[in-house]
GROMACS .gro file of C-alpha atoms in nm:
model
  458
    1MET     CA    1   3.943   7.375  13.977
    2GLU     CA    2   3.882   7.659  13.717
    3LEU     CA    3   3.567   7.858  13.787
    4PRO     CA    4   3.311   7.830  13.500
    5TYR     CA    5   3.178   8.152  13.337
    6ALA     CA    6   2.880   8.336  13.482
    7GLU     CA    7   2.691   8.632  13.338
    8PRO     CA    8   2.775   8.975  13.486
    9PHE     CA    9   2.443   9.058  13.582
   10ARG     CA   10   2.155   8.936  13.792
   11ILE     CA   11   1.780   8.911  13.725
   12LYS     CA   12   1.566   9.157  13.914
   13MET     CA   13   1.211   9.116  13.720
   14VAL     CA   14   1.050   8.840  13.559
   15GLU     CA   15   0.752   8.810  13.293
   16GLU     CA   16   0.536   8.506  13.290
   17ILE     CA   17   0.512   8.315  12.930
   18ARG     CA   18   0.279   8.022  12.853
   19GLN     CA   19   0.317   7.713  12.670
   20SER     CA   20   0.025   7.620  12.426
   21THR     CA   21  -0.046   7.281  12.257
   22ARG     CA   22   0.019   7.199  11.900
   23GLU     CA   23  -0.335   7.192  11.834
   24GLU     CA   24  -0.379   7.565  11.935
   25ARG     CA   25  -0.083   7.654  11.733
   26GLU     CA   26  -0.197   7.479  11.426
   27GLN     CA   27  -0.486   7.691  11.427
   28TRP     CA   28  -0.319   8.000  11.510
   29LEU     CA   29  -0.126   7.986  11.221
   30LYS     CA   30  -0.417   7.924  11.012
   31ASP     CA   31  -0.578   8.216  11.130
   32ALA     CA   32  -0.244   8.413  11.092
   33LYS     CA   33  -0.227   8.323  10.706
   34PHE     CA   34   0.108   8.127  10.789
   35ASN     CA   35   0.272   8.468  10.850
   36LEU     CA   36   0.432   8.470  11.181
   37PHE     CA   37   0.446   8.847  11.185
   38ASN     CA   38   0.067   8.810  11.239
   39LEU     CA   39   0.091   8.603  11.548
   40LYS     CA   40  -0.020   8.772  11.890
   41SER     CA   41   0.263   8.753  12.140
   42SER     CA   42   0.067   8.575  12.376
   43GLN     CA   43   0.050   8.296  12.126
   44VAL     CA   44   0.439   8.263  12.132
   45PHE     CA   45   0.641   8.067  12.399
   46ILE     CA   46   0.984   8.189  12.292
   47ASP     CA   47   1.006   8.482  12.073
   48LEU     CA   48   1.291   8.488  11.830
   49LEU     CA   49   1.127   8.697  11.582
   50THR     CA   50   1.394   8.989  11.620
   51ASP     CA   51   1.630   9.122  11.857
   52SER     CA   52   1.514   9.464  11.732
   53GLY     CA   53   1.355   9.630  12.096
   54THR     CA   54   1.317   9.323  12.240
   55GLY     CA   55   1.574   9.307  12.521
   56ALA     CA   56   1.579   9.371  12.881
   57MET     CA   57   1.706   9.736  13.018
   58SER     CA   58   1.940   9.786  13.291
   59ASP     CA   59   1.845   9.955  13.613
   60ARG     CA   60   2.066  10.240  13.519
   61GLN     CA   61   1.861  10.273  13.179
   62TRP     CA   62   1.523  10.229  13.412
   63GLY     CA   63   1.676  10.502  13.662
   64ALA     CA   64   1.751  10.724  13.351
   65LEU     CA   65   1.395  10.733  13.206
   66MET     CA   66   1.292  10.893  13.536
   67THR     CA   67   1.505  11.175  13.487
   68GLY     CA   68   1.434  11.242  13.099
   69ASP     CA   69   1.386  11.582  13.043
   70GLU     CA   70   1.076  11.624  12.810
   71SER     CA   71   1.138  11.986  12.661
   72TYR     CA   72   1.069  12.023  12.294
   73ALA     CA   73   1.379  12.176  12.181
   74GLY     CA   74   1.740  12.145  12.349
   75SER     CA   75   1.641  11.905  12.624
   76ARG     CA   76   1.903  11.799  12.865
   77SER     CA   77   1.848  11.432  12.739
   78PHE     CA   78   1.940  11.526  12.385
   79GLU     CA   79   2.267  11.667  12.533
   80GLN     CA   80   2.322  11.348  12.714
   81LEU     CA   81   2.271  11.139  12.390
   82HIS     CA   82   2.459  11.359  12.159
   83ASN     CA   83   2.766  11.349  12.380
   84THR     CA   84   2.763  10.980  12.416
   85VAL     CA   85   2.703  10.945  12.025
   86GLN     CA   86   2.996  11.171  11.984
   87ASN     CA   87   3.225  11.013  12.217
   88ILE     CA   88   3.162  10.675  12.078
   89THR     CA   89   3.158  10.743  11.735
   90GLY     CA   90   3.348  11.064  11.659
   91PHE     CA   91   3.061  11.223  11.466
   92LYS     CA   92   2.981  11.583  11.523
   93TYR     CA   93   2.616  11.617  11.429
   94LEU     CA   94   2.328  11.398  11.576
   95LEU     CA   95   1.965  11.369  11.462
   96PRO     CA   96   1.736  11.130  11.680
   97THR     CA   97   1.452  10.935  11.514
   98HIS     CA   98   1.185  10.718  11.635
   99GLN     CA   99   1.403  10.412  11.502
  100GLY     CA  100   1.611  10.287  11.231
  101ARG     CA  101   1.418  10.307  10.924
  102ALA     CA  102   1.319  10.651  11.008
  103ALA     CA  103   1.671  10.737  11.014
  104GLU     CA  104   1.719  10.555  10.646
  105ASN     CA  105   1.416  10.753  10.529
  106VAL     CA  106   1.538  11.100  10.624
  107LEU     CA  107   1.901  11.036  10.531
  108PHE     CA  108   1.797  10.862  10.187
  109SER     CA  109   1.553  11.178  10.103
  110VAL     CA  110   1.854  11.383  10.096
  111LEU     CA  111   2.117  11.154   9.910
  112VAL     CA  112   1.917  10.908   9.697
  113LYS     CA  113   1.754  10.997   9.368
  114ASP     CA  114   1.576  10.787   9.092
  115GLY     CA  115   1.858  10.587   8.885
  116ASP     CA  116   2.106  10.583   9.148
  117VAL     CA  117   2.295  10.299   9.268
  118ILE     CA  118   2.407  10.203   9.620
  119PRO     CA  119   2.682   9.897   9.665
  120GLY     CA  120   2.742   9.758  10.012
  121ASN     CA  121   2.728   9.410  10.186
  122SER     CA  122   2.401   9.254  10.170
  123HIS     CA  123   2.143   9.559  10.233
  124PHE     CA  124   1.914   9.450  10.497
  125ASP     CA  125   1.512   9.462  10.393
  126THR     CA  126   1.435   9.803  10.506
  127THR     CA  127   1.740   9.953  10.357
  128LYS     CA  128   1.676   9.814  10.010
  129GLY     CA  129   1.308   9.896  10.052
  130HIS     CA  130   1.410  10.252  10.100
  131ILE     CA  131   1.631  10.247   9.819
  132GLU     CA  132   1.408  10.092   9.569
  133ILE     CA  133   1.110  10.286   9.663
  134ARG     CA  134   1.324  10.585   9.512
  135LYS     CA  135   1.373  10.400   9.206
  136ALA     CA  136   1.739  10.350   9.289
  137HIS     CA  137   1.921  10.014   9.300
  138ALA     CA  138   2.107   9.827   9.590
  139ILE     CA  139   2.406   9.633   9.480
  140ASP     CA  140   2.524   9.346   9.667
  141CYS     CA  141   2.932   9.337   9.689
  142THR     CA  142   2.973   9.092   9.980
  143ILE     CA  143   3.256   8.845   9.955
  144ASP     CA  144   3.152   8.502   9.817
  145GLU     CA  145   3.273   8.334  10.138
  146ALA     CA  146   2.962   8.464  10.301
  147PHE     CA  147   2.749   8.237  10.085
  148ASP     CA  148   2.912   7.910  10.198
  149ILE     CA  149   2.767   7.834  10.526
  150ASN     CA  150   3.059   7.599  10.597
  151ASP     CA  151   3.318   7.838  10.522
  152LEU     CA  152   3.489   7.952  10.875
  153HIS     CA  153   3.607   8.322  10.730
  154PRO     CA  154   3.606   8.522  11.060
  155PHE     CA  155   3.484   8.831  10.868
  156LYS     CA  156   3.219   8.704  10.635
  157GLY     CA  157   3.041   9.068  10.639
  158ASN     CA  158   3.352   9.206  10.440
  159ILE     CA  159   3.306   9.374  10.094
  160ASN     CA  160   3.463   9.233   9.799
  161LEU     CA  161   3.700   9.529   9.668
  162GLU     CA  162   3.675   9.393   9.313
  163LYS     CA  163   3.308   9.384   9.303
  164LEU     CA  164   3.299   9.740   9.460
  165GLU     CA  165   3.546   9.904   9.203
  166GLU     CA  166   3.355   9.737   8.924
  167VAL     CA  167   3.043   9.931   9.057
  168TYR     CA  168   3.259  10.251   9.057
  169LYS     CA  169   3.395  10.181   8.717
  170SER     CA  170   3.071  10.106   8.554
  171HIS     CA  171   2.859  10.393   8.682
  172PRO     CA  172   2.911  10.768   8.687
  173LYS     CA  173   3.011  10.902   9.002
  174GLU     CA  174   2.688  11.142   9.038
  175GLN     CA  175   2.478  10.798   9.027
  176ILE     CA  176   2.667  10.642   9.338
  177PRO     CA  177   2.550  10.859   9.639
  178PHE     CA  178   2.740  10.639   9.879
  179CYS     CA  179   2.870  10.281   9.952
  180LEU     CA  180   2.675  10.155  10.267
  181ILE     CA  181   2.878   9.896  10.515
  182THR     CA  182   2.628   9.704  10.717
  183ILE     CA  183   2.790   9.620  11.066
  184THR     CA  184   2.706   9.321  11.148
  185CYS     CA  185   2.595   9.206  10.838
  186ASN     CA  186   2.227   9.077  10.895
  187SER     CA  187   2.143   8.919  10.581
  188SER     CA  188   2.480   8.707  10.559
  189GLY     CA  189   2.417   8.567  10.907
  190GLY     CA  190   2.533   8.827  11.162
  191GLN     CA  191   2.868   8.832  11.048
  192PRO     CA  192   3.137   9.108  11.102
  193VAL     CA  193   3.316   9.327  10.880
  194SER     CA  194   3.702   9.372  10.979
  195LEU     CA  195   3.871   9.710  11.033
  196GLU     CA  196   4.124   9.616  10.758
  197ASN     CA  197   3.847   9.590  10.540
  198MET     CA  198   3.663   9.928  10.638
  199LYS     CA  199   3.973  10.087  10.588
  200ALA     CA  200   4.035   9.952  10.205
  201VAL     CA  201   3.673  10.021  10.129
  202LYS     CA  202   3.727  10.397  10.249
  203GLU     CA  203   4.070  10.434  10.080
  204LEU     CA  204   3.888  10.290   9.741
  205SER     CA  205   3.588  10.489   9.773
  206ASP     CA  206   3.794  10.800   9.852
  207SER     CA  207   3.989  10.745   9.537
  208TYR     CA  208   3.642  10.743   9.332
  209GLY     CA  209   3.492  11.051   9.539
  210ILE     CA  210   3.212  10.837   9.668
  211PRO     CA  211   3.147  10.870  10.062
  212VAL     CA  212   3.119  10.581  10.281
  213PHE     CA  213   2.814  10.578  10.536
  214PHE     CA  214   2.741  10.272  10.813
  215ASP     CA  215   2.426  10.108  10.868
  216SER     CA  216   2.526  10.056  11.241
  217ALA     CA  217   2.255   9.881  11.430
  218ARG     CA  218   2.490   9.609  11.564
  219PHE     CA  219   2.805   9.810  11.549
  220ALA     CA  220   2.908   9.718  11.906
  221GLU     CA  221   2.877   9.342  11.819
  222ASN     CA  222   3.093   9.393  11.516
  223ALA     CA  223   3.356   9.568  11.754
  224TYR     CA  224   3.367   9.261  11.980
  225PHE     CA  225   3.442   9.022  11.670
  226ILE     CA  226   3.708   9.255  11.555
  227LYS     CA  227   3.867   9.261  11.919
  228LYS     CA  228   3.834   8.862  11.920
  229ARG     CA  229   3.917   8.758  11.594
  230GLU     CA  230   4.140   9.040  11.410
  231MET     CA  231   4.520   9.055  11.460
  232GLY     CA  232   4.656   9.327  11.695
  233GLN     CA  233   4.318   9.420  11.807
  234GLU     CA  234   4.277   9.187  12.100
  235ASN     CA  235   4.442   9.460  12.353
  236ARG     CA  236   4.203   9.734  12.259
  237SER     CA  237   3.876   9.836  12.429
  238ILE     CA  238   3.546   9.814  12.259
  239LYS     CA  239   3.502  10.183  12.270
  240GLU     CA  240   3.856  10.236  12.121
  241ILE     CA  241   3.761   9.997  11.821
  242CYS     CA  242   3.412  10.169  11.755
  243LYS     CA  243   3.584  10.521  11.709
  244GLU     CA  244   3.833  10.363  11.446
  245MET     CA  245   3.552  10.198  11.290
  246PHE     CA  246   3.339  10.506  11.238
  247SER     CA  247   3.647  10.713  11.133
  248TYR     CA  248   3.629  10.552  10.796
  249GLY     CA  249   3.285  10.666  10.700
  250GLU     CA  250   3.112  11.013  10.670
  251GLY     CA  251   2.805  10.926  10.880
  252MET     CA  252   2.580  10.646  10.993
  253THR     CA  253   2.236  10.553  11.057
  254MET     CA  254   2.109  10.340  11.382
  255SER     CA  255   1.874  10.122  11.486
  256SER     CA  256   1.895  10.189  11.859
  257LYS     CA  257   1.682   9.887  11.931
  258LYS     CA  258   1.944   9.661  11.885
  259ASP     CA  259   2.294   9.774  12.037
  260GLY     CA  260   2.136  10.073  12.210
  261LEU     CA  261   1.989   9.829  12.456
  262VAL     CA  262   1.630  10.019  12.406
  263ASN     CA  263   1.279   9.934  12.314
  264ILE     CA  264   1.228  10.231  12.057
  265GLY     CA  265   1.465  10.477  11.877
  266GLY     CA  266   1.710  10.543  11.640
  267PHE     CA  267   1.974  10.811  11.511
  268ILE     CA  268   2.161  10.970  11.228
  269ALA     CA  269   2.508  11.091  11.299
  270LEU     CA  270   2.731  11.281  11.052
  271ASN     CA  271   3.026  11.505  10.995
  272ASN     CA  272   2.911  11.657  10.673
  273GLU     CA  273   2.731  12.003  10.769
  274ASP     CA  274   2.550  12.058  10.450
  275VAL     CA  275   2.398  11.671  10.457
  276PHE     CA  276   2.300  11.763  10.825
  277ARG     CA  277   2.118  12.084  10.737
  278LYS     CA  278   1.939  11.906  10.457
  279ALA     CA  279   1.841  11.633  10.688
  280SER     CA  280   1.714  11.829  10.947
  281ASN     CA  281   1.457  11.951  10.739
  282PHE     CA  282   1.341  11.608  10.661
  283THR     CA  283   1.349  11.511  11.018
  284ILE     CA  284   1.129  11.799  11.110
  285ILE     CA  285   0.878  11.698  10.811
  286TYR     CA  286   0.889  11.322  10.901
  287GLU     CA  287   0.984  11.264  11.273
  288GLY     CA  288   0.996  11.588  11.518
  289PHE     CA  289   1.205  11.888  11.597
  290ILE     CA  290   1.579  11.834  11.551
  291THR     CA  291   1.676  11.752  11.930
  292TYR     CA  292   1.407  11.491  11.989
  293GLY     CA  293   1.337  11.331  11.606
  294GLY     CA  294   1.023  11.112  11.738
  295MET     CA  295   1.169  11.023  12.068
  296ALA     CA  296   1.071  11.097  12.421
  297GLY     CA  297   1.319  11.269  12.637
  298ARG     CA  298   1.324  10.986  12.860
  299ASP     CA  299   1.391  10.722  12.595
  300MET     CA  300   1.688  10.937  12.474
  301ALA     CA  301   1.808  10.922  12.830
  302ALA     CA  302   1.796  10.564  12.851
  303LEU     CA  303   1.928  10.529  12.487
  304ALA     CA  304   2.246  10.730  12.604
  305VAL     CA  305   2.317  10.494  12.912
  306GLY     CA  306   2.244  10.169  12.683
  307LEU     CA  307   2.503  10.277  12.431
  308ASP     CA  308   2.769  10.330  12.698
  309GLU     CA  309   2.679   9.981  12.842
  310ALA     CA  310   2.668   9.808  12.496
  311THR     CA  311   3.017   9.917  12.424
  312GLU     CA  312   3.174   9.719  12.728
  313PHE     CA  313   3.346   9.421  12.691
  314ALA     CA  314   3.179   9.228  12.972
  315TYR     CA  315   2.820   9.275  12.840
  316LEU     CA  316   2.928   9.178  12.491
  317GLU     CA  317   3.078   8.864  12.615
  318SER     CA  318   2.789   8.774  12.786
  319ARG     CA  319   2.542   8.867  12.471
  320ILE     CA  320   2.740   8.677  12.213
  321SER     CA  321   2.844   8.379  12.404
  322GLN     CA  322   2.448   8.310  12.460
  323VAL     CA  323   2.409   8.306  12.065
  324GLU     CA  324   2.736   8.086  12.035
  325TYR     CA  325   2.608   7.829  12.296
  326LEU     CA  326   2.287   7.796  12.092
  327GLY     CA  327   2.475   7.781  11.766
  328ASN     CA  328   2.708   7.516  11.917
  329LYS     CA  329   2.393   7.297  12.030
  330LEU     CA  330   2.244   7.307  11.700
  331ILE     CA  331   2.583   7.218  11.516
  332GLU     CA  332   2.615   6.930  11.776
  333TYR     CA  333   2.300   6.801  11.691
  334GLY     CA  334   2.391   6.817  11.285
  335ILE     CA  335   2.154   7.122  11.217
  336PRO     CA  336   2.299   7.309  10.925
  337VAL     CA  337   2.381   7.651  11.017
  338GLN     CA  338   2.575   7.955  10.901
  339LYS     CA  339   2.928   7.923  11.035
  340PRO     CA  340   3.083   8.080  11.222
  341ILE     CA  341   2.808   8.167  11.444
  342GLY     CA  342   2.691   8.519  11.425
  343GLY     CA  343   2.649   8.791  11.675
  344HIS     CA  344   2.273   8.839  11.724
  345ALA     CA  345   2.151   8.541  11.605
  346VAL     CA  346   2.201   8.170  11.462
  347PHE     CA  347   2.092   8.139  11.096
  348VAL     CA  348   1.958   7.783  11.005
  349ASP     CA  349   2.001   7.668  10.626
  350SER     CA  350   1.675   7.583  10.492
  351LEU     CA  351   1.799   7.426  10.181
  352ASN     CA  352   2.004   7.171  10.358
  353PHE     CA  353   1.768   7.137  10.618
  354LEU     CA  354   1.459   7.080  10.398
  355PRO     CA  355   1.613   6.938  10.038
  356ASN     CA  356   1.259   6.821   9.941
  357VAL     CA  357   1.061   7.167   9.947
  358PRO     CA  358   1.094   7.347   9.609
  359ARG     CA  359   1.219   7.686   9.638
  360GLU     CA  360   0.907   7.823   9.463
  361GLU     CA  361   0.719   7.705   9.793
  362TYR     CA  362   0.967   7.911  10.057
  363PRO     CA  363   1.153   7.654  10.213
  364ALA     CA  364   1.314   7.885  10.485
  365GLN     CA  365   0.900   8.013  10.546
  366THR     CA  366   0.830   7.651  10.593
  367LEU     CA  367   1.097   7.567  10.844
  368GLY     CA  368   0.985   7.861  11.055
  369LEU     CA  369   0.629   7.764  11.055
  370GLU     CA  370   0.730   7.383  11.141
  371ILE     CA  371   0.958   7.515  11.433
  372TYR     CA  372   0.658   7.724  11.558
  373LYS     CA  373   0.431   7.422  11.548
  374GLU     CA  374   0.672   7.189  11.720
  375ALA     CA  375   0.753   7.429  11.999
  376GLY     CA  376   0.580   7.754  12.015
  377ILE     CA  377   0.885   7.927  11.908
  378ARG     CA  378   0.868   8.217  11.651
  379THR     CA  379   1.151   8.292  11.441
  380VAL     CA  380   1.186   8.476  11.093
  381GLU     CA  381   1.253   8.399  10.719
  382ILE     CA  382   1.561   8.532  10.582
  383GLY     CA  383   1.494   8.409  10.224
  384THR     CA  384   1.297   8.428   9.898
  385LEU     CA  385   0.996   8.613  10.092
  386LEU     CA  386   1.226   8.890  10.246
  387ALA     CA  387   1.426   8.905   9.933
  388ASP     CA  388   1.096   9.038   9.745
  389ARG     CA  389   1.014   9.058   9.393
  390ASP     CA  390   1.223   9.242   9.129
  391PRO     CA  391   1.077   9.591   9.110
  392GLU     CA  392   1.079   9.545   8.723
  393THR     CA  393   1.017   9.220   8.624
  394ARG     CA  394   0.799   9.146   8.917
  395GLU     CA  395   0.949   8.809   8.923
  396ASN     CA  396   1.059   8.633   9.268
  397ARG     CA  397   1.441   8.714   9.352
  398TYR     CA  398   1.609   8.383   9.497
  399PRO     CA  399   1.885   8.482   9.720
  400LYS     CA  400   2.200   8.233   9.748
  401LEU     CA  401   2.084   8.144  10.094
  402GLU     CA  402   1.749   8.045  10.248
  403LEU     CA  403   1.788   8.112  10.616
  404VAL     CA  404   1.566   8.096  10.924
  405ARG     CA  405   1.697   8.340  11.169
  406LEU     CA  406   1.708   8.297  11.553
  407ALA     CA  407   1.745   8.612  11.666
  408ILE     CA  408   1.821   8.621  12.046
  409PRO     CA  409   1.680   8.926  12.243
  410ARG     CA  410   1.951   9.057  12.458
  411ARG     CA  411   1.927   8.982  12.847
  412THR     CA  412   1.633   8.831  12.822
  413TYR     CA  413   1.634   8.450  12.800
  414THR     CA  414   1.848   8.190  13.000
  415ASN     CA  415   2.052   7.883  12.869
  416ASN     CA  416   1.763   7.680  12.961
  417HIS     CA  417   1.553   7.847  12.675
  418MET     CA  418   1.833   7.811  12.460
  419ASP     CA  419   1.853   7.415  12.513
  420TYR     CA  420   1.474   7.411  12.465
  421ILE     CA  421   1.521   7.581  12.118
  422ALA     CA  422   1.797   7.366  12.017
  423ALA     CA  423   1.560   7.037  12.113
  424ALA     CA  424   1.279   7.169  11.923
  425VAL     CA  425   1.476   7.234  11.619
  426LYS     CA  426   1.655   6.883  11.656
  427ASN     CA  427   1.279   6.737  11.673
  428VAL     CA  428   1.188   6.891  11.312
  429TYR     CA  429   1.504   6.790  11.187
  430GLU     CA  430   1.459   6.427  11.288
  431ARG     CA  431   1.130   6.443  11.067
  432ARG     CA  432   1.255   6.656  10.788
  433ASP     CA  433   1.209   6.395  10.529
  434GLU     CA  434   0.856   6.390  10.609
  435ILE     CA  435   0.817   6.752  10.480
  436SER     CA  436   0.805   6.768  10.079
  437LYS     CA  437   0.555   7.091  10.064
  438GLY     CA  438   0.569   7.438  10.149
  439TYR     CA  439   0.328   7.741  10.080
  440ASN     CA  440   0.182   7.957   9.815
  441ILE     CA  441   0.118   8.339   9.822
  442THR     CA  442  -0.244   8.431   9.833
  443TRP     CA  443  -0.187   8.803   9.870
  444GLU     CA  444   0.122   9.028   9.913
  445PRO     CA  445   0.189   9.406   9.909
  446GLU     CA  446   0.396   9.581   9.663
  447ILE     CA  447   0.709   9.600   9.841
  448LEU     CA  448   0.855   9.448  10.174
  449ARG     CA  449   0.614   9.176  10.167
  450HIS     CA  450   0.713   8.943  10.431
  451PHE     CA  451   0.580   9.146  10.694
  452THR     CA  452   0.249   9.143  10.591
  453VAL     CA  453   0.215   8.856  10.319
  454HIS     CA  454  -0.070   8.597  10.337
  455LEU     CA  455   0.000   8.225  10.250
  456GLU     CA  456  -0.173   7.889  10.219
  457GLU     CA  457  -0.057   7.519  10.220
  458ALA     CA  458   0.083   7.425   9.880
   0.00000   0.00000   0.00000
């Protein structure tokens, strides 16, 4: 008999979670203004709001915490992190930050100015926010296959070269500070970018004199998909693939709370010394000295270990297999999801799930709230709320897909939890025809509204 798959780790510590009643959850949602971000963690049974900073660290990482060097400048922990980042990415210079959006803030303070355009593949919320707050524009050049949930294209995060070249031709070079490749592409469903596409984007960009940067929060998961799906890559190690990926860029930002396997942290890695020097000044202003940048030494030490662990095949196979397990369960139940299943989350298509809810009443948010009411599971909307308003017209931007993201924390839940989630979503799906009204906004901030928006039932 062939032995079944088993996770390459065992559990050393557990945390108690409490199931609530439907009546409690309905009241809590009213108190939270129907915004899942406003719920207390104690009101959530299974938390799929994000995979950012919510995973479990390894024994090696906990050990590293105890040996962290808290020196203000030039700490041993910084050296460990610098060496690890350089070995994995090939980039010479490192600037730690307290998380990924801080890395964006520092780097974009150097590179992005009023009137600029930044092409890429479906920029995520904070990325677009940092661009638009500087009165610049993010231009989505993702391939069209990414927006057909049933298309099985293996690299739906790829950039369409024709769309990208049109941006390069229609704007002066001085208006395009860089092209941004997000790996994996969160907004299109946690979808990977192929090595072939990265190389082609680099060659096209070089021909126009435009540098390429990476948004690298889930770079290791991207490398796993390259190994599994791209011809000729199956016999290479994850670390070898990562080194080649980053060879096609001038630098990267990183939210270490994803593929760094830590609860806090981020960084910028670069090859350009001039950009590094300018970014160093903004790091000191916004974050801290350039060898800690808002991170404690112990956290840098844990991150160095986490980056090493996250770029090993056995870990990635366990992590992504669990996401696929949940996705396949939902497909078995007839739930419309983005296919192929992404690396860090399953994305449910709310437009097909709740066809009776008008788009102006936020069907993806409506579905997320129904899943919470059903079973105490917190998810997140990747739809019109997140797409925000056009900064000039102040009208809603309606994306091609209205998704509910079920983001799976790393090394945190078991497959029994996945079965519970799938059953809950199935229960909502079976009563989908009863759901015909969504929600209206009663208050929202100027930008990044989905984090703090207030809603009421329509």
